C-alpha positions as a printed NumPy array, in Angstrom:
array([[  0.   ,   0.   ,   0.   ],
       [  1.411,   3.404,  -0.971],
       [  1.831,   6.297,   1.455],
       [ -0.796,   8.242,  -0.481],
       [ -3.327,   5.445,  -0.122],
       [ -2.533,   5.21 ,   3.583],
       [ -2.947,   8.964,   4.047],
       [ -6.235,   8.902,   2.172],
       [ -7.514,   6.036,   4.322],
       [ -6.517,   7.87 ,   7.511],
       [ -8.233,  11.043,   6.294],
       [-11.395,   9.095,   5.533],
       [-11.445,   7.491,   8.973],
       [-10.967,  10.884,  10.652],
       [-13.826,  12.283,   8.59 ],
       [-16.108,   9.368,   9.49 ],
       [-15.363,   9.823,  13.195],
       [-15.903,  13.601,  13.048],
       [-19.141,  13.154,  11.134],
       [-20.435,  10.674,  13.72 ],
       [-19.49 ,  13.011,  16.569],
       [-21.256,  15.993,  15.023],
       [-24.386,  13.992,  14.202],
       [-24.53 ,  12.738,  17.791],
       [-24.42 ,  16.303,  19.079],
       [-27.177,  17.344,  16.673],
       [-29.404,  14.467,  17.771],
       [-28.973,  15.573,  21.39 ],
       [-30.417,  19.033,  20.723],
       [-33.861,  19.567,  22.201],
       [-36.771,  20.853,  20.151],
       [-36.516,  24.129,  22.067],
       [-32.798,  24.475,  21.283],
       [-33.361,  23.661,  17.614],
       [-36.155,  26.226,  17.342],
       [-34.045,  28.934,  18.998],
       [-31.075,  28.176,  16.737],
       [-33.298,  28.182,  13.645],
       [-34.784,  31.571,  14.521],
       [-31.317,  33.109,  14.941],
       [-30.021,  31.504,  11.736],
       [-33.003,  32.729,   9.761],
       [-32.589,  36.276,  11.055],
       [-28.869,  36.243,  10.174],
       [-29.558,  34.778,   6.732],
       [-32.315,  37.262,   5.942],
       [-29.992,  40.083,   6.962],
       [-27.527,  38.815,   4.345],
       [-30.293,  38.637,   1.729],
       [-31.359,  42.21 ,   2.482],
       [-27.75 ,  43.402,   2.266],
       [-26.904,  41.651,  -1.012],
       [-30.271,  41.84 ,  -2.842],
       [-29.928,  38.535,  -4.735],
       [-32.459,  38.061,  -7.513],
       [-32.13 ,  34.264,  -7.491],
       [-31.365,  32.27 ,  -4.349],
       [-30.666,  28.545,  -4.356],
       [-31.247,  27.028,  -0.938],
       [-32.259,  23.758,   0.698],
       [-35.184,  22.407,   2.687],
       [-34.039,  21.508,   6.219],
       [-35.228,  18.247,   7.723],
       [-34.762,  16.913,  11.24 ],
       [-31.97 ,  18.731,  13.054],
       [-30.488,  20.379,   9.955],
       [-29.701,  24.071,  10.485],
       [-32.298,  26.594,   9.419],
       [-35.63 ,  25.185,  10.562],
       [-38.535,  23.708,   8.639],
       [-39.883,  27.102,   7.551],
       [-36.597,  28.394,   6.089],
       [-37.824,  28.262,   2.452],
       [-40.917,  30.284,   3.291],
       [-38.946,  33.01 ,   5.045],
       [-36.425,  33.174,   2.198],
       [-39.198,  33.434,  -0.373],
       [-40.751,  36.263,   1.606],
       [-37.475,  38.185,   1.62 ],
       [-36.961,  38.099,  -2.162],
       [-37.372,  41.296,  -4.174],
       [-40.105,  41.593,  -6.766],
       [-39.332,  39.182,  -9.584],
       [-36.942,  37.165,  -7.41 ],
       [-36.76 ,  33.383,  -7.452],
       [-36.004,  30.734,  -4.846],
       [-34.633,  27.483,  -6.257],
       [-34.869,  24.35 ,  -4.129],
       [-33.281,  20.93 ,  -4.713],
       [-34.774,  17.71 ,  -6.021],
       [-32.693,  14.605,  -5.314],
       [-31.9  ,  12.556,  -8.427],
       [-31.342,   8.771,  -8.457],
       [-27.572,   9.259,  -8.836],
       [-27.519,  11.625,  -5.791],
       [-26.981,  14.709,  -7.952],
       [-29.453,  17.562,  -7.466],
       [-32.012,  18.921,  -9.884],
       [-33.633,  22.266,  -9.071],
       [-37.131,  23.719,  -9.211],
       [-38.538,  27.131,  -8.391],
       [-40.334,  27.278,  -5.05 ],
       [-43.926,  28.406,  -5.56 ],
       [-45.147,  27.837,  -2.013],
       [-45.659,  24.074,  -2.028],
       [-43.418,  21.257,  -0.826],
       [-44.206,  17.59 ,  -1.355],
       [-42.937,  14.579,   0.633],
       [-40.163,  12.726,  -1.176],
       [-37.787,   9.8  ,  -0.68 ],
       [-35.508,   9.645,   2.383],
       [-37.831,  11.896,   4.366],
       [-37.093,  14.898,   2.143],
       [-39.504,  17.655,   1.138],
       [-39.189,  18.876,  -2.421],
       [-40.627,  21.687,  -4.565],
       [-43.452,  20.754,  -6.91 ],
       [-42.594,  23.065,  -9.828],
       [-41.071,  22.113, -13.186],
       [-37.564,  20.679, -13.046],
       [-34.891,  23.064, -14.326],
       [-31.896,  20.707, -14.474],
       [-28.713,  20.466, -12.365],
       [-27.081,  23.357, -14.231],
       [-29.85 ,  25.732, -13.055],
       [-27.691,  26.388,  -9.998],
       [-25.507,  28.607, -12.189],
       [-28.339,  31.147, -12.357],
       [-28.2  ,  31.789,  -8.602],
       [-26.697,  34.917,  -7.076],
       [-26.606,  33.344,  -3.603],
       [-26.34 ,  29.624,  -2.805],
       [-27.21 ,  28.473,   0.723],
       [-26.022,  24.951,   1.498],
       [-26.297,  22.63 ,   4.486],
       [-23.15 ,  21.308,   6.15 ],
       [-22.042,  19.317,   9.163],
       [-18.878,  21.383,   9.515],
       [-16.838,  24.003,   7.681],
       [-13.13 ,  24.637,   8.225],
       [-11.347,  27.976,   8.394],
       [-10.224,  27.566,   4.765],
       [-13.844,  27.08 ,   3.667],
       [-13.7  ,  23.304,   3.199],
       [-17.21 ,  21.952,   3.668],
       [-18.06 ,  18.566,   5.147],
       [-21.525,  17.168,   4.53 ],
       [-23.321,  14.031,   5.642],
       [-21.437,  11.805,   3.198],
       [-23.856,  11.411,   0.284],
       [-21.948,  13.806,  -1.955],
       [-25.038,  15.536,  -3.347],
       [-23.891,  19.079,  -2.631],
       [-20.319,  18.424,  -3.748],
       [-21.788,  17.265,  -7.055],
       [-24.203,  20.184,  -7.2  ],
       [-21.47 ,  22.735,  -6.547],
       [-19.308,  21.119,  -9.216],
       [-21.793,  22.516, -11.75 ],
       [-20.465,  25.951, -10.806],
       [-17.074,  25.024, -12.239],
       [-16.358,  26.502, -15.652],
       [-15.668,  22.904, -16.662],
       [-15.56 ,  19.563, -14.909],
       [-11.76 ,  19.639, -14.974],
       [-11.153,  21.869, -11.982],
       [-11.258,  25.281, -13.693],
       [-12.905,  27.73 , -11.307],
       [-15.838,  29.95 , -12.151],
       [-15.084,  33.674, -12.443],
       [-15.355,  35.821,  -9.332],
       [-18.754,  36.976, -10.612],
       [-20.199,  33.539,  -9.811],
       [-22.681,  33.02 ,  -6.969],
       [-21.728,  33.449,  -3.341],
       [-21.825,  30.1  ,  -1.516],
       [-22.77 ,  30.218,   2.168],
       [-23.138,  27.249,   4.537],
       [-25.576,  27.296,   7.462],
       [-24.323,  25.627,  10.645],
       [-25.166,  25.055,  14.269],
       [-22.881,  26.581,  16.876],
       [-19.765,  24.455,  17.336],
       [-19.694,  23.242,  13.723],
       [-17.479,  26.114,  12.55 ],
       [-14.142,  24.307,  13.079],
       [-10.425,  24.835,  12.459],
       [ -9.933,  21.97 ,   9.992],
       [-11.758,  19.065,   8.397],
       [-10.185,  16.255,   6.342],
       [-10.352,  17.196,   2.655],
       [-10.784,  14.931,  -0.355],
       [-10.452,  15.874,  -4.052],
       [-14.222,  16.074,  -4.542],
       [-14.827,  18.383,  -1.556],
       [-16.01 ,  21.918,  -2.306],
       [-15.301,  25.101,  -0.41 ],
       [-17.691,  27.871,   0.566],
       [-17.294,  31.639,   0.721],
       [-18.814,  32.061,   4.192],
       [-20.714,  30.398,   7.017],
       [-23.553,  31.552,   9.228],
       [-23.984,  30.267,  12.779],
       [-26.725,  31.213,  15.276],
       [-24.366,  32.932,  17.705],
       [-21.454,  33.944,  15.475],
       [-23.461,  35.225,  12.525],
       [-21.732,  35.622,   9.171],
       [-18.076,  34.568,   8.97 ],
       [-16.246,  34.99 ,   5.661],
       [-13.814,  32.396,   4.314],
       [-11.003,  32.751,   1.74 ],
       [-12.29 ,  32.838,  -1.832],
       [-12.771,  29.181,  -2.836],
       [-11.633,  27.666,  -6.087],
       [-14.325,  24.997,  -5.59 ],
       [-11.781,  22.196,  -5.631],
       [ -9.676,  21.51 ,  -2.528]])
């Protein structure tokens, strides 16, 4: 076994352990704590929306203990300017994400998800967004994002690359912001070639925290 393979295996094991630890903490949060965190996150996120005036936001629909609260899409939609759009994800069989405009309705879907009912716009629709809000389990100081392990958002964010060969989008591309619980804004997380970075994070207590400009590939 080569040193590189050994390093990669060690990194994966560290990531698995960190992911399990963070999920355990999330599951321990009471309904009251989750509601309080969601209210603070929503207020912080809406403040960003009001400051940046995005015409198209791509976001997600929180489930369970995910940051943001069940009503996040409704509050985001209410904060859009006239003519604005909110795009929400639809999980595809290969774990990539399609997108549809949120028109006020969410339907139950596989894996306990809730998905928009509008026409599907295709995975590349994410490129139309001015602001992209993504879920995460943790984000490092360099912007490296760690998700739950399915890879859906790494794949979705790869559509923001100018190509699928690691060439970054221009600086005029959308701003990518991860929503987190307190304590999930960490110094480092193990990085793999497919991991994407974000421009900023929002936590309930810390608010908006900017990261170095990502090149999307770690």
